[in-house]
Structure formats: structure tokens, C-alpha cells
PDB file of C-alpha atoms in Angstrom:
ATOM      1  CA  MET A   1      33.473  13.699 -40.340  1.00 77.00           C
ATOM      2  CA  TRP A   2      31.185  16.070 -38.404  1.00 79.00           C
ATOM      3  CA  ASP A   3      31.760  18.830 -40.948  1.00 85.00           C
ATOM      4  CA  GLU A   4      30.803  16.520 -43.830  1.00 86.00           C
ATOM      5  CA  VAL A   5      27.586  15.424 -42.086  1.00 82.00           C
ATOM      6  CA  ARG A   6      26.697  19.068 -41.397  1.00 83.00           C
ATOM      7  CA  HIS A   7      27.407  19.955 -45.028  1.00 87.00           C
ATOM      8  CA  LEU A   8      25.117  17.171 -46.289  1.00 85.00           C
ATOM      9  CA  ARG A   9      22.372  18.104 -43.826  1.00 81.00           C
ATOM     10  CA  ASP A  10      22.614  21.801 -44.746  1.00 85.00           C
ATOM     11  CA  ALA A  11      22.259  20.816 -48.424  1.00 87.00           C
ATOM     12  CA  ASP A  12      18.830  19.271 -47.635  1.00 83.00           C
ATOM     13  CA  THR A  13      20.181  15.736 -47.763  1.00 84.00           C
ATOM     14  CA  THR A  14      18.640  13.372 -45.265  1.00 82.00           C
ATOM     15  CA  VAL A  15      21.372  11.735 -43.224  1.00 80.00           C
ATOM     16  CA  PHE A  16      20.769   8.767 -40.922  1.00 82.00           C
ATOM     17  CA  LEU A  17      23.512   8.643 -38.334  1.00 81.00           C
ATOM     18  CA  THR A  18      23.872   5.672 -36.010  1.00 82.00           C
ATOM     19  CA  THR A  19      25.886   6.523 -32.920  1.00 80.00           C
ATOM     20  CA  HIS A  20      26.462   5.650 -29.303  1.00 75.00           C
ATOM     21  CA  ASP A  21      27.705   9.185 -28.623  1.00 74.00           C
ATOM     22  CA  LEU A  22      24.817  11.451 -27.679  1.00 69.00           C
ATOM     23  CA  ASP A  23      27.081  14.508 -27.675  1.00 72.00           C
ATOM     24  CA  GLU A  24      27.647  13.755 -31.356  1.00 79.00           C
ATOM     25  CA  ALA A  25      23.925  13.234 -31.955  1.00 78.00           C
ATOM     26  CA  ASP A  26      23.115  16.475 -30.130  1.00 76.00           C
ATOM     27  CA  ALA A  27      25.591  18.402 -32.290  1.00 78.00           C
ATOM     28  CA  LEU A  28      24.599  16.912 -35.651  1.00 82.00           C
ATOM     29  CA  CYS A  29      20.973  15.851 -35.564  1.00 82.00           C
ATOM     30  CA  ASP A  30      17.617  17.574 -35.640  1.00 83.00           C
ATOM     31  CA  GLN A  31      15.708  14.467 -34.532  1.00 84.00           C
ATOM     32  CA  LEU A  32      16.767  11.510 -32.380  1.00 84.00           C
ATOM     33  CA  ALA A  33      15.324   8.041 -31.897  1.00 82.00           C
ATOM     34  CA  ILE A  34      16.429   5.887 -28.971  1.00 79.00           C
ATOM     35  CA  ILE A  35      16.170   2.159 -29.694  1.00 76.00           C
ATOM     36  CA  ASP A  36      16.162  -0.530 -27.012  1.00 72.00           C
ATOM     37  CA  ARG A  37      15.981  -4.212 -27.982  1.00 73.00           C
ATOM     38  CA  GLY A  38      14.742  -3.387 -31.465  1.00 79.00           C
ATOM     39  CA  ARG A  39      11.991  -0.973 -30.433  1.00 80.00           C
ATOM     40  CA  ILE A  40      11.956   2.813 -30.510  1.00 80.00           C
ATOM     41  CA  VAL A  41      11.490   3.784 -26.874  1.00 77.00           C
ATOM     42  CA  ALA A  42      11.756   7.540 -27.341  1.00 79.00           C
ATOM     43  CA  GLU A  43      12.034   9.998 -30.180  1.00 83.00           C
ATOM     44  CA  GLY A  44      12.128  13.732 -30.588  1.00 84.00           C
ATOM     45  CA  THR A  45      14.565  16.595 -30.606  1.00 83.00           C
ATOM     46  CA  ALA A  46      17.508  16.569 -28.216  1.00 77.00           C
ATOM     47  CA  THR A  47      15.730  19.216 -26.132  1.00 75.00           C
ATOM     48  CA  GLU A  48      12.544  17.140 -25.946  1.00 78.00           C
ATOM     49  CA  LEU A  49      14.453  14.023 -24.871  1.00 75.00           C
ATOM     50  CA  LYS A  50      16.452  15.905 -22.244  1.00 70.00           C
ATOM     51  CA  ARG A  51      13.278  17.479 -20.907  1.00 67.00           C
ATOM     52  CA  ALA A  52      11.590  14.048 -20.767  1.00 69.00           C
ATOM     53  CA  VAL A  53      14.391  12.745 -18.553  1.00 67.00           C
ATOM     54  CA  ALA A  54      14.999  15.626 -16.171  1.00 64.00           C
ATOM     55  CA  GLY A  55      13.007  18.673 -17.152  1.00 72.00           C
ATOM     56  CA  ASP A  56      14.307  22.112 -16.350  1.00 82.00           C
ATOM     57  CA  VAL A  57      15.856  22.890 -12.979  1.00 86.00           C
ATOM     58  CA  VAL A  58      14.849  25.891 -10.874  1.00 90.00           C
ATOM     59  CA  THR A  59      17.001  26.676  -7.854  1.00 91.00           C
ATOM     60  CA  ILE A  60      15.721  29.008  -5.185  1.00 93.00           C
ATOM     61  CA  GLY A  61      17.878  30.447  -2.440  1.00 91.00           C
ATOM     62  CA  VAL A  62      15.930  30.663   0.820  1.00 87.00           C
ATOM     63  CA  ASP A  63      17.173  31.551   4.252  1.00 82.00           C
ATOM     64  CA  GLY A  64      16.304  28.719   6.642  1.00 84.00           C
ATOM     65  CA  ARG A  65      12.909  28.040   5.055  1.00 88.00           C
ATOM     66  CA  GLY A  66      13.947  25.386   2.547  1.00 90.00           C
ATOM     67  CA  GLU A  67      11.720  22.655   3.916  1.00 92.00           C
ATOM     68  CA  LEU A  68       8.645  24.899   3.891  1.00 93.00           C
ATOM     69  CA  VAL A  69       9.332  26.200   0.377  1.00 94.00           C
ATOM     70  CA  ALA A  70      10.027  22.692  -0.969  1.00 94.00           C
ATOM     71  CA  GLN A  71       6.799  21.338   0.544  1.00 94.00           C
ATOM     72  CA  LEU A  72       4.762  24.266  -0.750  1.00 95.00           C
ATOM     73  CA  LEU A  73       6.083  23.955  -4.295  1.00 96.00           C
ATOM     74  CA  ALA A  74       6.220  20.129  -4.465  1.00 94.00           C
ATOM     75  CA  ALA A  75       2.419  20.104  -4.371  1.00 93.00           C
ATOM     76  CA  GLN A  76       2.191  22.074  -7.635  1.00 95.00           C
ATOM     77  CA  PRO A  77       1.258  20.159 -10.808  1.00 93.00           C
ATOM     78  CA  PHE A  78       4.161  21.607 -12.819  1.00 92.00           C
ATOM     79  CA  VAL A  79       6.789  20.345 -10.329  1.00 92.00           C
ATOM     80  CA  ARG A  80       8.138  16.849 -10.997  1.00 86.00           C
ATOM     81  CA  GLU A  81      10.386  16.732  -7.958  1.00 85.00           C
ATOM     82  CA  ALA A  82      11.426  19.083  -5.163  1.00 90.00           C
ATOM     83  CA  GLY A  83      14.235  18.908  -2.656  1.00 89.00           C
ATOM     84  CA  HIS A  84      16.235  21.188  -0.408  1.00 89.00           C
ATOM     85  CA  ALA A  85      19.650  21.334   1.220  1.00 87.00           C
ATOM     86  CA  ASP A  86      21.823  24.086   2.671  1.00 83.00           C
ATOM     87  CA  GLY A  87      19.315  26.883   2.059  1.00 85.00           C
ATOM     88  CA  ILE A  88      18.747  25.942  -1.586  1.00 90.00           C
ATOM     89  CA  VAL A  89      15.533  24.492  -2.964  1.00 93.00           C
ATOM     90  CA  ARG A  90      15.916  22.556  -6.215  1.00 90.00           C
ATOM     91  CA  LEU A  91      12.839  21.980  -8.373  1.00 90.00           C
ATOM     92  CA  TYR A  92      12.607  19.801 -11.474  1.00 87.00           C
ATOM     93  CA  VAL A  93       9.873  21.263 -13.660  1.00 89.00           C
ATOM     94  CA  ASP A  94       8.526  20.568 -17.133  1.00 81.00           C
ATOM     95  CA  ASP A  95       8.981  24.092 -18.484  1.00 86.00           C
ATOM     96  CA  GLY A  96      11.073  26.492 -16.444  1.00 88.00           C
ATOM     97  CA  GLU A  97      10.130  29.635 -18.351  1.00 89.00           C
ATOM     98  CA  THR A  98       6.426  29.229 -17.628  1.00 92.00           C
ATOM     99  CA  SER A  99       7.054  27.882 -14.114  1.00 93.00           C
ATOM    100  CA  LEU A 100       9.086  30.859 -12.846  1.00 92.00           C
ATOM    101  CA  PRO A 101       6.196  33.365 -12.690  1.00 93.00           C
ATOM    102  CA  LEU A 102       3.987  30.739 -11.028  1.00 95.00           C
ATOM    103  CA  ILE A 103       6.674  29.977  -8.448  1.00 95.00           C
ATOM    104  CA  LEU A 104       7.076  33.663  -7.635  1.00 94.00           C
ATOM    105  CA  ARG A 105       3.305  34.131  -7.250  1.00 94.00           C
ATOM    106  CA  ILE A 106       3.044  31.110  -4.935  1.00 95.00           C
ATOM    107  CA  LEU A 107       5.959  32.255  -2.781  1.00 94.00           C
ATOM    108  CA  ASP A 108       4.649  35.811  -2.639  1.00 93.00           C
ATOM    109  CA  GLY A 109       1.189  34.564  -1.673  1.00 94.00           C
ATOM    110  CA  ALA A 110       2.762  32.637   1.213  1.00 94.00           C
ATOM    111  CA  GLY A 111       4.750  35.688   2.335  1.00 92.00           C
ATOM    112  CA  LEU A 112       8.069  34.154   1.248  1.00 91.00           C
ATOM    113  CA  ALA A 113      10.706  36.010  -0.742  1.00 89.00           C
ATOM    114  CA  PRO A 114      13.535  34.137  -2.461  1.00 91.00           C
ATOM    115  CA  GLN A 115      17.059  35.454  -1.996  1.00 91.00           C
ATOM    116  CA  THR A 116      18.157  33.991  -5.323  1.00 91.00           C
ATOM    117  CA  LEU A 117      16.375  32.378  -8.242  1.00 91.00           C
ATOM    118  CA  ALA A 118      17.962  30.580 -11.188  1.00 90.00           C
ATOM    119  CA  LEU A 119      16.742  28.552 -14.150  1.00 89.00           C
ATOM    120  CA  GLN A 120      18.792  25.871 -15.846  1.00 83.00           C
ATOM    121  CA  ALA A 121      17.030  24.776 -19.017  1.00 78.00           C
ATOM    122  CA  SER A 122      17.260  21.154 -20.094  1.00 67.00           C
ATOM    123  CA  ALA A 123      18.375  22.288 -23.532  1.00 59.00           C
ATOM    124  CA  ASP A 124      21.603  23.719 -22.122  1.00 58.00           C
ATOM    125  CA  TRP A 125      23.919  20.714 -22.447  1.00 45.00           C
ATOM    126  CA  PRO A 126      26.496  20.109 -21.113  1.00 46.00           C
ATOM    127  CA  SER A 127      25.574  22.174 -18.051  1.00 41.00           C
ATOM    128  CA  SER A 128      22.082  20.683 -18.027  1.00 45.00           C
ATOM    129  CA  SER A 129      20.856  18.584 -15.152  1.00 47.00           C
ATOM    130  CA  ALA A 130      20.450  15.782 -17.695  1.00 52.00           C
ATOM    131  CA  SER A 131      23.723  14.922 -19.340  1.00 51.00           C
ATOM    132  CA  PRO A 132      23.797  13.028 -22.635  1.00 51.00           C
ATOM    133  CA  SER A 133      24.739   9.877 -20.724  1.00 54.00           C
ATOM    134  CA  GLU A 134      21.774  10.319 -18.338  1.00 57.00           C
ATOM    135  CA  VAL A 135      19.388  10.527 -21.279  1.00 56.00           C
ATOM    136  CA  TRP A 136      21.108   7.493 -22.777  1.00 53.00           C
ATOM    137  CA  ASN A 137      20.956   5.456 -19.560  1.00 55.00           C
ATOM    138  CA  THR A 138      17.346   6.409 -18.910  1.00 54.00           C
ATOM    139  CA  LEU A 139      15.920   5.879 -22.375  1.00 51.00           C
ATOM    140  CA  GLY A 140      17.891   2.961 -23.770  1.00 48.00           C
ATOM    141  CA  PRO A 141      21.298   1.548 -24.555  1.00 41.00           C
ATOM    142  CA  VAL A 142      21.265   1.925 -28.352  1.00 39.00           C
ATOM    143  CA  ALA A 143      20.561   5.126 -30.220  1.00 38.00           C
ATOM    144  CA  VAL A 144      19.786   5.805 -33.824  1.00 39.00           C
ATOM    145  CA  ALA A 145      19.983   9.485 -34.522  1.00 39.00           C
ATOM    146  CA  HIS A 146      19.161  11.111 -37.785  1.00 35.00           C
ATOM    147  CA  ALA A 147      19.567  14.575 -39.184  1.00 35.00           C
ATOM    148  CA  VAL A 148      16.361  15.813 -40.714  1.00 34.00           C
ATOM    149  CA  SER A 149      15.956  17.800 -43.891  1.00 33.00           C
ATOM    150  CA  ALA A 150      12.766  19.359 -45.168  1.00 32.00           C
ATOM    151  CA  LYS A 151      12.239  16.289 -47.377  1.00 34.00           C
ATOM    152  CA  LEU A 152      12.200  13.800 -44.492  1.00 35.00           C
ATOM    153  CA  ASP A 153       8.514  14.229 -43.627  1.00 38.00           C
ATOM    154  CA  ALA A 154       7.579  12.764 -46.990  1.00 38.00           C
ATOM    155  CA  ILE A 155       9.700   9.632 -46.557  1.00 38.00           C
ATOM    156  CA  THR A 156       9.609   8.922 -42.813  1.00 41.00           C
ATOM    157  CA  PRO A 157       8.763   5.247 -42.260  1.00 43.00           C
ATOM    158  CA  THR A 158       6.121   4.555 -39.640  1.00 45.00           C
ATOM    159  CA  PRO A 159       7.081   1.080 -38.307  1.00 47.00           C
ATOM    160  CA  THR A 160       8.738   1.228 -34.904  1.00 46.00           C
ATOM    161  CA  ASP A 161       9.557  -2.464 -34.505  1.00 46.00           C
ATOM    162  CA  PHE A 162      13.000  -3.392 -35.799  1.00 47.00           C
ATOM    163  CA  THR A 163      13.125  -6.920 -34.376  1.00 46.00           C
TER     164      THR A 163
END
């Protein structure tokens, strides 16, 4: 079935796919809408929805200074959440690619040098910090996902109340 949906989508046919399987929606759809109790509670690309739930994850290896590094970085406006354990600081940020240089400047300015630094982008399912089920559980129990062709902009309905 997936191959047929892809074939239709690639032929510029708009396909509306209703599914409870966000792995399926991620694989087949350009745009997703999450519906809860008849109302669209979130919509966007799979990457946008994953980023809305968890953001990107930056892990920083520090030697015995995890608490200091976490406190220093938690105060930054681009950091959603910061924590540390076992010499690793984990940051949830909105956009990891733009956050990395800022993080390095802040650490350097404080005289701190990371031993390791890694970025895990929210778009990288299934290894992402936000799994399809986490997006699902956070945004709503029922999903309507649709594959978008170039023609969809002209016919997209605007009502968001399906009750």
C-alpha cells in the first residue's frame, strides 16, 4: 500500500491518509495534522512537529563540571531544558545547528572546554529524542496525515473544527 500512496503523491495527486501510525505518516506524508476531539491541535511537517515536542538534543561531555555547565546554558533563551548526569550535559534546544556555535562561545567565555559535543536533530527519527509515539502522545490521540502535492495550496480548506 505504501508504494501505491507514494506513486500517487509523486504523480501530483493529493492523497489524504488517515492513520494512527506516525511512522507511516512520517514515511508517506509531506504535511501532518494532529486532531484531538475534533479540533486540529497541531499541524506542519513531521520535522516541525517533532521539533515542537522535543526540539533538537545537544549533548556535551564535561569532566566533573556538569552542574556548572548545565546552569550556565539553562539560562540561555535558545535552551528549552538542561540537565546533567555522569559527566554529560543534555540540552533540548529549538535549533541545534544555530545553537552549537552559541554554546561553544558561551563555554569558551566561561573558560570551559567540552570533551565531546554531539547534536541529535529532531528530524532524525527513529533515533530522535522525540519518537513518533511521543509526538502522538503529546499532541493528540488521533492523527490525520495527508501527502501534499503542488496543487494542494489551491484547495486546502481553512476550517479547523471537525465537531
